[in-house]
Amino acid sequence: MVMVAGEITTGAKLDYDKVVRGVVAQIGFDSFVDDLSSVDSKGLSHKTCEVLVRINKQSPDIAGGVHVGKNEMDVGAGDQGIMFGYASDETSDCMPLTHSMATRLGKTLTEVRKSGECWWLRPDGKTQVTIEYMQHPDGSVEPKKIHTVVISTQHAEPSKAKRTQECAGYTGAEMVAPSMEQMNKEIEEKVIKRTLQSIKLKSGQPAISLYGSHT
Protein backbone atom coordinates (compact mmCIF):
# COMPACT_ATOMS: atom_id res chain seq x y z
CA MET A 1 0.00 0.00 0.00
CA VAL A 2 1.13 3.54 -0.78
CA MET A 3 -0.59 6.52 0.83
CA VAL A 4 -0.24 10.09 -0.41
CA ALA A 5 -1.58 12.77 1.92
CA GLY A 6 -1.37 16.51 2.31
CA GLU A 7 -2.70 19.87 1.17
CA ILE A 8 -1.75 21.73 -1.99
CA THR A 9 -2.77 24.78 -3.99
CA THR A 10 -2.81 24.12 -7.74
CA GLY A 11 -5.00 24.55 -10.78
CA ALA A 12 -3.60 21.41 -12.38
CA LYS A 13 -5.60 18.21 -12.64
CA LEU A 14 -3.28 15.44 -11.52
CA ASP A 15 -3.69 11.70 -11.84
CA TYR A 16 -2.21 10.89 -8.44
CA ASP A 17 -2.67 7.15 -8.88
CA LYS A 18 -0.68 7.17 -12.12
CA VAL A 19 2.06 9.34 -10.63
CA VAL A 20 2.43 7.09 -7.58
CA ARG A 21 2.55 3.87 -9.61
CA GLY A 22 5.11 5.41 -11.95
CA VAL A 23 7.39 6.34 -9.05
CA VAL A 24 7.02 2.90 -7.44
CA ALA A 25 7.99 1.29 -10.76
CA GLN A 26 10.94 3.67 -11.19
CA ILE A 27 12.24 2.74 -7.75
CA GLY A 28 12.15 -0.93 -8.78
CA PHE A 29 9.24 -2.42 -6.88
CA ASP A 30 7.61 -4.59 -9.54
CA SER A 31 6.63 -7.87 -7.88
CA PHE A 32 4.52 -8.93 -4.92
CA VAL A 33 3.60 -12.39 -3.67
CA ASP A 34 1.34 -12.65 -0.64
CA ASP A 35 3.65 -15.14 1.04
CA LEU A 36 6.35 -14.07 3.50
CA SER A 37 8.47 -17.09 2.55
CA SER A 38 8.50 -16.20 -1.16
CA VAL A 39 11.92 -15.43 -2.64
CA ASP A 40 10.33 -13.97 -5.77
CA SER A 41 8.49 -11.12 -4.05
CA LYS A 42 10.09 -7.67 -3.76
CA GLY A 43 7.38 -6.72 -1.29
CA LEU A 44 5.48 -4.31 -3.54
CA SER A 45 4.30 -4.09 -7.14
CA HIS A 46 3.36 -0.91 -9.00
CA LYS A 47 0.75 -2.93 -10.87
CA THR A 48 -1.15 -4.38 -7.92
CA CYS A 49 -0.44 -2.15 -4.92
CA GLU A 50 -3.27 -0.20 -3.33
CA VAL A 51 -2.90 3.57 -3.68
CA LEU A 52 -4.72 5.74 -1.16
CA VAL A 53 -4.91 9.43 -2.03
CA ARG A 54 -5.82 11.93 0.66
CA ILE A 55 -4.85 15.19 -1.03
CA ASN A 56 -6.98 18.19 -0.12
CA LYS A 57 -7.07 21.77 -1.33
CA GLN A 58 -5.01 24.02 0.89
CA SER A 59 -6.84 26.57 3.00
CA PRO A 60 -7.08 29.94 1.18
CA ASP A 61 -5.93 31.66 4.37
CA ILE A 62 -2.76 29.57 4.51
CA ALA A 63 -2.11 29.89 0.79
CA GLY A 64 -2.55 33.66 0.98
CA GLY A 65 -0.24 33.92 3.96
CA VAL A 66 2.46 31.72 2.50
CA HIS A 67 2.86 32.23 -1.23
CA VAL A 68 -0.10 33.42 -3.31
CA GLY A 69 0.64 36.81 -4.88
CA LYS A 70 3.96 37.19 -3.09
CA ASN A 71 7.55 37.50 -4.17
CA GLU A 72 9.44 34.22 -3.71
CA MET A 73 11.61 35.90 -1.07
CA ASP A 74 8.64 37.39 0.77
CA VAL A 75 6.81 34.43 2.20
CA GLY A 76 4.97 33.91 5.45
CA ALA A 77 5.02 30.96 7.78
CA GLY A 78 1.63 29.37 7.24
CA ASP A 79 3.03 25.90 7.89
CA GLN A 80 5.47 25.64 10.76
CA GLY A 81 7.67 22.84 11.96
CA ILE A 82 10.34 22.12 14.52
CA MET A 83 13.91 21.70 13.33
CA PHE A 84 16.92 20.69 15.38
CA GLY A 85 20.47 19.64 14.70
CA TYR A 86 23.86 21.21 14.12
CA ALA A 87 26.34 22.06 11.40
CA SER A 88 29.68 20.29 11.15
CA ASP A 89 32.85 21.31 9.34
CA GLU A 90 33.71 17.67 8.61
CA THR A 91 32.24 17.84 5.12
CA SER A 92 31.54 20.44 2.43
CA ASP A 93 27.79 20.03 2.94
CA CYS A 94 28.21 20.75 6.69
CA MET A 95 26.79 17.38 7.68
CA PRO A 96 28.47 14.85 10.00
CA LEU A 97 30.89 12.59 8.12
CA THR A 98 28.99 9.46 9.17
CA HIS A 99 25.76 10.87 7.72
CA SER A 100 27.40 11.87 4.44
CA MET A 101 29.05 8.47 4.07
CA ALA A 102 25.84 6.57 4.79
CA THR A 103 23.91 8.72 2.31
CA ARG A 104 26.53 8.28 -0.42
CA LEU A 105 26.63 4.52 0.18
CA GLY A 106 22.87 4.37 -0.30
CA LYS A 107 23.16 6.33 -3.53
CA THR A 108 25.86 4.01 -4.88
CA LEU A 109 23.78 0.98 -3.87
CA THR A 110 20.93 2.31 -6.00
CA GLU A 111 23.24 3.16 -8.92
CA VAL A 112 24.82 -0.30 -9.22
CA ARG A 113 21.36 -1.89 -9.00
CA LYS A 114 19.76 0.29 -11.67
CA SER A 115 22.77 0.12 -14.00
CA GLY A 116 22.62 -3.68 -13.94
CA GLU A 117 26.12 -3.97 -12.51
CA CYS A 118 24.60 -5.69 -9.47
CA TRP A 119 21.27 -6.65 -11.05
CA TRP A 120 20.46 -9.10 -8.26
CA LEU A 121 20.00 -6.28 -5.74
CA ARG A 122 16.44 -5.23 -4.92
CA PRO A 123 15.11 -1.77 -3.96
CA ASP A 124 14.79 -2.03 -0.18
CA GLY A 125 18.05 -1.25 1.60
CA LYS A 126 19.67 0.80 4.34
CA THR A 127 23.16 1.84 5.40
CA GLN A 128 24.94 2.74 8.61
CA VAL A 129 28.45 4.03 9.28
CA THR A 130 30.23 4.20 12.65
CA ILE A 131 33.47 6.17 12.94
CA GLU A 132 35.99 6.19 15.78
CA TYR A 133 37.25 9.70 16.53
CA MET A 134 40.38 11.05 18.20
CA GLN A 135 39.93 14.08 20.49
CA HIS A 136 42.56 16.81 20.62
CA PRO A 137 43.45 18.86 23.75
CA ASP A 138 41.40 21.81 22.47
CA GLY A 139 38.29 19.62 22.33
CA SER A 140 38.19 19.26 18.55
CA VAL A 141 37.97 15.80 17.05
CA GLU A 142 39.09 14.14 13.85
CA PRO A 143 38.19 10.74 12.39
CA LYS A 144 40.66 8.02 13.32
CA LYS A 145 39.15 5.04 11.54
CA ILE A 146 35.91 3.71 10.13
CA HIS A 147 34.81 1.29 12.83
CA THR A 148 31.83 -0.29 11.10
CA VAL A 149 30.02 -0.13 7.77
CA VAL A 150 26.66 -1.89 7.65
CA ILE A 151 24.71 -2.38 4.43
CA SER A 152 21.44 -4.24 4.78
CA THR A 153 19.78 -4.77 1.42
CA GLN A 154 17.12 -6.84 -0.25
CA HIS A 155 18.46 -9.21 -2.91
CA ALA A 156 17.44 -12.02 -5.22
CA GLU A 157 17.89 -15.65 -4.17
CA PRO A 158 21.64 -16.44 -4.24
CA SER A 159 22.85 -18.98 -6.82
CA LYS A 160 19.29 -19.51 -8.15
CA ALA A 161 17.57 -16.32 -9.31
CA LYS A 162 17.72 -15.67 -13.06
CA ARG A 163 18.17 -12.20 -14.49
CA THR A 164 15.44 -12.56 -17.14
CA GLN A 165 12.94 -13.26 -14.36
CA GLU A 166 14.35 -10.78 -11.84
CA CYS A 167 14.71 -7.74 -14.11
CA ALA A 168 11.61 -6.69 -16.02
CA GLY A 169 12.41 -5.92 -19.65
CA TYR A 170 15.86 -7.55 -19.65
CA THR A 171 16.50 -9.36 -22.95
CA GLY A 172 20.24 -10.03 -22.80
CA ALA A 173 22.12 -13.22 -22.04
CA GLU A 174 20.76 -15.22 -19.14
CA MET A 175 22.60 -14.84 -15.84
CA VAL A 176 22.27 -16.51 -12.46
CA ALA A 177 22.63 -14.57 -9.22
CA PRO A 178 25.99 -15.08 -7.48
CA SER A 179 26.42 -16.92 -4.20
CA MET A 180 25.87 -15.09 -0.92
CA GLU A 181 29.63 -14.96 -0.40
CA GLN A 182 30.16 -13.43 -3.84
CA MET A 183 27.34 -10.93 -3.28
CA ASN A 184 29.07 -9.71 -0.13
CA LYS A 185 32.37 -9.35 -1.97
CA GLU A 186 30.79 -7.39 -4.81
CA ILE A 187 28.98 -5.08 -2.41
CA GLU A 188 32.25 -4.35 -0.62
CA GLU A 189 34.16 -3.66 -3.85
CA LYS A 190 31.48 -1.93 -5.93
CA VAL A 191 29.59 -0.08 -3.21
CA ILE A 192 31.68 0.41 -0.07
CA LYS A 193 35.20 0.85 -1.45
CA ARG A 194 34.06 2.74 -4.54
CA THR A 195 32.07 5.19 -2.44
CA LEU A 196 34.77 5.75 0.17
CA GLN A 197 37.32 6.33 -2.58
CA SER A 198 35.19 9.21 -3.89
CA ILE A 199 34.77 10.97 -0.51
CA LYS A 200 37.48 13.44 0.47
CA LEU A 201 38.35 14.14 4.11
CA LYS A 202 39.40 17.56 5.44
CA SER A 203 42.99 16.37 5.19
CA GLY A 204 42.52 15.86 1.45
CA GLN A 205 42.87 12.10 1.77
CA PRO A 206 40.11 9.81 0.45
CA ALA A 207 37.85 8.27 3.11
CA ILE A 208 39.07 4.84 2.01
CA SER A 209 42.24 5.63 4.00
CA LEU A 210 40.19 5.15 7.19
CA TYR A 211 38.82 1.80 6.03
CA GLY A 212 40.62 -1.43 6.85
CA SER A 213 40.21 -5.12 7.54
CA HIS A 214 38.67 -4.33 10.94
CA THR A 215 35.44 -3.04 9.33
GROMACS .gro file of C-alpha atoms in nm:
model
  215
    1MET     CA    1   0.000   0.000   0.000
    2VAL     CA    2   0.113   0.354  -0.078
    3MET     CA    3  -0.059   0.652   0.083
    4VAL     CA    4  -0.024   1.009  -0.041
    5ALA     CA    5  -0.158   1.277   0.192
    6GLY     CA    6  -0.137   1.651   0.231
    7GLU     CA    7  -0.270   1.987   0.117
    8ILE     CA    8  -0.175   2.173  -0.199
    9THR     CA    9  -0.277   2.478  -0.399
   10THR     CA   10  -0.281   2.412  -0.774
   11GLY     CA   11  -0.500   2.455  -1.078
   12ALA     CA   12  -0.360   2.141  -1.238
   13LYS     CA   13  -0.560   1.821  -1.264
   14LEU     CA   14  -0.328   1.544  -1.152
   15ASP     CA   15  -0.369   1.170  -1.184
   16TYR     CA   16  -0.221   1.089  -0.844
   17ASP     CA   17  -0.267   0.715  -0.888
   18LYS     CA   18  -0.068   0.717  -1.212
   19VAL     CA   19   0.206   0.934  -1.063
   20VAL     CA   20   0.243   0.709  -0.758
   21ARG     CA   21   0.255   0.387  -0.961
   22GLY     CA   22   0.511   0.541  -1.195
   23VAL     CA   23   0.739   0.634  -0.905
   24VAL     CA   24   0.702   0.290  -0.744
   25ALA     CA   25   0.799   0.129  -1.076
   26GLN     CA   26   1.094   0.367  -1.119
   27ILE     CA   27   1.224   0.274  -0.775
   28GLY     CA   28   1.215  -0.093  -0.878
   29PHE     CA   29   0.924  -0.242  -0.688
   30ASP     CA   30   0.761  -0.459  -0.954
   31SER     CA   31   0.663  -0.787  -0.788
   32PHE     CA   32   0.452  -0.893  -0.492
   33VAL     CA   33   0.360  -1.239  -0.367
   34ASP     CA   34   0.134  -1.265  -0.064
   35ASP     CA   35   0.365  -1.514   0.104
   36LEU     CA   36   0.635  -1.407   0.350
   37SER     CA   37   0.847  -1.709   0.255
   38SER     CA   38   0.850  -1.620  -0.116
   39VAL     CA   39   1.192  -1.543  -0.264
   40ASP     CA   40   1.033  -1.397  -0.577
   41SER     CA   41   0.849  -1.112  -0.405
   42LYS     CA   42   1.009  -0.767  -0.376
   43GLY     CA   43   0.738  -0.672  -0.129
   44LEU     CA   44   0.548  -0.431  -0.354
   45SER     CA   45   0.430  -0.409  -0.714
   46HIS     CA   46   0.336  -0.091  -0.900
   47LYS     CA   47   0.075  -0.293  -1.087
   48THR     CA   48  -0.115  -0.438  -0.792
   49CYS     CA   49  -0.044  -0.215  -0.492
   50GLU     CA   50  -0.327  -0.020  -0.333
   51VAL     CA   51  -0.290   0.357  -0.368
   52LEU     CA   52  -0.472   0.574  -0.116
   53VAL     CA   53  -0.491   0.943  -0.203
   54ARG     CA   54  -0.582   1.193   0.066
   55ILE     CA   55  -0.485   1.519  -0.103
   56ASN     CA   56  -0.698   1.819  -0.012
   57LYS     CA   57  -0.707   2.177  -0.133
   58GLN     CA   58  -0.501   2.402   0.089
   59SER     CA   59  -0.684   2.657   0.300
   60PRO     CA   60  -0.708   2.994   0.118
   61ASP     CA   61  -0.593   3.166   0.437
   62ILE     CA   62  -0.276   2.957   0.451
   63ALA     CA   63  -0.211   2.989   0.079
   64GLY     CA   64  -0.255   3.366   0.098
   65GLY     CA   65  -0.024   3.392   0.396
   66VAL     CA   66   0.246   3.172   0.250
   67HIS     CA   67   0.286   3.223  -0.123
   68VAL     CA   68  -0.010   3.342  -0.331
   69GLY     CA   69   0.064   3.681  -0.488
   70LYS     CA   70   0.396   3.719  -0.309
   71ASN     CA   71   0.755   3.750  -0.417
   72GLU     CA   72   0.944   3.422  -0.371
   73MET     CA   73   1.161   3.590  -0.107
   74ASP     CA   74   0.864   3.739   0.077
   75VAL     CA   75   0.681   3.443   0.220
   76GLY     CA   76   0.497   3.391   0.545
   77ALA     CA   77   0.502   3.096   0.778
   78GLY     CA   78   0.163   2.937   0.724
   79ASP     CA   79   0.303   2.590   0.789
   80GLN     CA   80   0.547   2.564   1.076
   81GLY     CA   81   0.767   2.284   1.196
   82ILE     CA   82   1.034   2.212   1.452
   83MET     CA   83   1.391   2.170   1.333
   84PHE     CA   84   1.692   2.069   1.538
   85GLY     CA   85   2.047   1.964   1.470
   86TYR     CA   86   2.386   2.121   1.412
   87ALA     CA   87   2.634   2.206   1.140
   88SER     CA   88   2.968   2.029   1.115
   89ASP     CA   89   3.285   2.131   0.934
   90GLU     CA   90   3.371   1.767   0.861
   91THR     CA   91   3.224   1.784   0.512
   92SER     CA   92   3.154   2.044   0.243
   93ASP     CA   93   2.779   2.003   0.294
   94CYS     CA   94   2.821   2.075   0.669
   95MET     CA   95   2.679   1.738   0.768
   96PRO     CA   96   2.847   1.485   1.000
   97LEU     CA   97   3.089   1.259   0.812
   98THR     CA   98   2.899   0.946   0.917
   99HIS     CA   99   2.576   1.087   0.772
  100SER     CA  100   2.740   1.187   0.444
  101MET     CA  101   2.905   0.847   0.407
  102ALA     CA  102   2.584   0.657   0.479
  103THR     CA  103   2.391   0.872   0.231
  104ARG     CA  104   2.653   0.828  -0.042
  105LEU     CA  105   2.663   0.452   0.018
  106GLY     CA  106   2.287   0.437  -0.030
  107LYS     CA  107   2.316   0.633  -0.353
  108THR     CA  108   2.586   0.401  -0.488
  109LEU     CA  109   2.378   0.098  -0.387
  110THR     CA  110   2.093   0.231  -0.600
  111GLU     CA  111   2.324   0.316  -0.892
  112VAL     CA  112   2.482  -0.030  -0.922
  113ARG     CA  113   2.136  -0.189  -0.900
  114LYS     CA  114   1.976   0.029  -1.167
  115SER     CA  115   2.277   0.012  -1.400
  116GLY     CA  116   2.262  -0.368  -1.394
  117GLU     CA  117   2.612  -0.397  -1.251
  118CYS     CA  118   2.460  -0.569  -0.947
  119TRP     CA  119   2.127  -0.665  -1.105
  120TRP     CA  120   2.046  -0.910  -0.826
  121LEU     CA  121   2.000  -0.628  -0.574
  122ARG     CA  122   1.644  -0.523  -0.492
  123PRO     CA  123   1.511  -0.177  -0.396
  124ASP     CA  124   1.479  -0.203  -0.018
  125GLY     CA  125   1.805  -0.125   0.160
  126LYS     CA  126   1.967   0.080   0.434
  127THR     CA  127   2.316   0.184   0.540
  128GLN     CA  128   2.494   0.274   0.861
  129VAL     CA  129   2.845   0.403   0.928
  130THR     CA  130   3.023   0.420   1.265
  131ILE     CA  131   3.347   0.617   1.294
  132GLU     CA  132   3.599   0.619   1.578
  133TYR     CA  133   3.725   0.970   1.653
  134MET     CA  134   4.038   1.105   1.820
  135GLN     CA  135   3.993   1.408   2.049
  136HIS     CA  136   4.256   1.681   2.062
  137PRO     CA  137   4.345   1.886   2.375
  138ASP     CA  138   4.140   2.181   2.247
  139GLY     CA  139   3.829   1.962   2.233
  140SER     CA  140   3.819   1.926   1.855
  141VAL     CA  141   3.797   1.580   1.705
  142GLU     CA  142   3.909   1.414   1.385
  143PRO     CA  143   3.819   1.074   1.239
  144LYS     CA  144   4.066   0.802   1.332
  145LYS     CA  145   3.915   0.504   1.154
  146ILE     CA  146   3.591   0.371   1.013
  147HIS     CA  147   3.481   0.129   1.283
  148THR     CA  148   3.183  -0.029   1.110
  149VAL     CA  149   3.002  -0.013   0.777
  150VAL     CA  150   2.666  -0.189   0.765
  151ILE     CA  151   2.471  -0.238   0.443
  152SER     CA  152   2.144  -0.424   0.478
  153THR     CA  153   1.978  -0.477   0.142
  154GLN     CA  154   1.712  -0.684  -0.025
  155HIS     CA  155   1.846  -0.921  -0.291
  156ALA     CA  156   1.744  -1.202  -0.522
  157GLU     CA  157   1.789  -1.565  -0.417
  158PRO     CA  158   2.164  -1.644  -0.424
  159SER     CA  159   2.285  -1.898  -0.682
  160LYS     CA  160   1.929  -1.951  -0.815
  161ALA     CA  161   1.757  -1.632  -0.931
  162LYS     CA  162   1.772  -1.567  -1.306
  163ARG     CA  163   1.817  -1.220  -1.449
  164THR     CA  164   1.544  -1.256  -1.714
  165GLN     CA  165   1.294  -1.326  -1.436
  166GLU     CA  166   1.435  -1.078  -1.184
  167CYS     CA  167   1.471  -0.774  -1.411
  168ALA     CA  168   1.161  -0.669  -1.602
  169GLY     CA  169   1.241  -0.592  -1.965
  170TYR     CA  170   1.586  -0.755  -1.965
  171THR     CA  171   1.650  -0.936  -2.295
  172GLY     CA  172   2.024  -1.003  -2.280
  173ALA     CA  173   2.212  -1.322  -2.204
  174GLU     CA  174   2.076  -1.522  -1.914
  175MET     CA  175   2.260  -1.484  -1.584
  176VAL     CA  176   2.227  -1.651  -1.246
  177ALA     CA  177   2.263  -1.457  -0.922
  178PRO     CA  178   2.599  -1.508  -0.748
  179SER     CA  179   2.642  -1.692  -0.420
  180MET     CA  180   2.587  -1.509  -0.092
  181GLU     CA  181   2.963  -1.496  -0.040
  182GLN     CA  182   3.016  -1.343  -0.384
  183MET     CA  183   2.734  -1.093  -0.328
  184ASN     CA  184   2.907  -0.971  -0.013
  185LYS     CA  185   3.237  -0.935  -0.197
  186GLU     CA  186   3.079  -0.739  -0.481
  187ILE     CA  187   2.898  -0.508  -0.241
  188GLU     CA  188   3.225  -0.435  -0.062
  189GLU     CA  189   3.416  -0.366  -0.385
  190LYS     CA  190   3.148  -0.193  -0.593
  191VAL     CA  191   2.959  -0.008  -0.321
  192ILE     CA  192   3.168   0.041  -0.007
  193LYS     CA  193   3.520   0.085  -0.145
  194ARG     CA  194   3.406   0.274  -0.454
  195THR     CA  195   3.207   0.519  -0.244
  196LEU     CA  196   3.477   0.575   0.017
  197GLN     CA  197   3.732   0.633  -0.258
  198SER     CA  198   3.519   0.921  -0.389
  199ILE     CA  199   3.477   1.097  -0.051
  200LYS     CA  200   3.748   1.344   0.047
  201LEU     CA  201   3.835   1.414   0.411
  202LYS     CA  202   3.940   1.756   0.544
  203SER     CA  203   4.299   1.637   0.519
  204GLY     CA  204   4.252   1.586   0.145
  205GLN     CA  205   4.287   1.210   0.177
  206PRO     CA  206   4.011   0.981   0.045
  207ALA     CA  207   3.785   0.827   0.311
  208ILE     CA  208   3.907   0.484   0.201
  209SER     CA  209   4.224   0.563   0.400
  210LEU     CA  210   4.019   0.515   0.719
  211TYR     CA  211   3.882   0.180   0.603
  212GLY     CA  212   4.062  -0.143   0.685
  213SER     CA  213   4.021  -0.512   0.754
  214HIS     CA  214   3.867  -0.433   1.094
  215THR     CA  215   3.544  -0.304   0.933
   0.00000   0.00000   0.00000
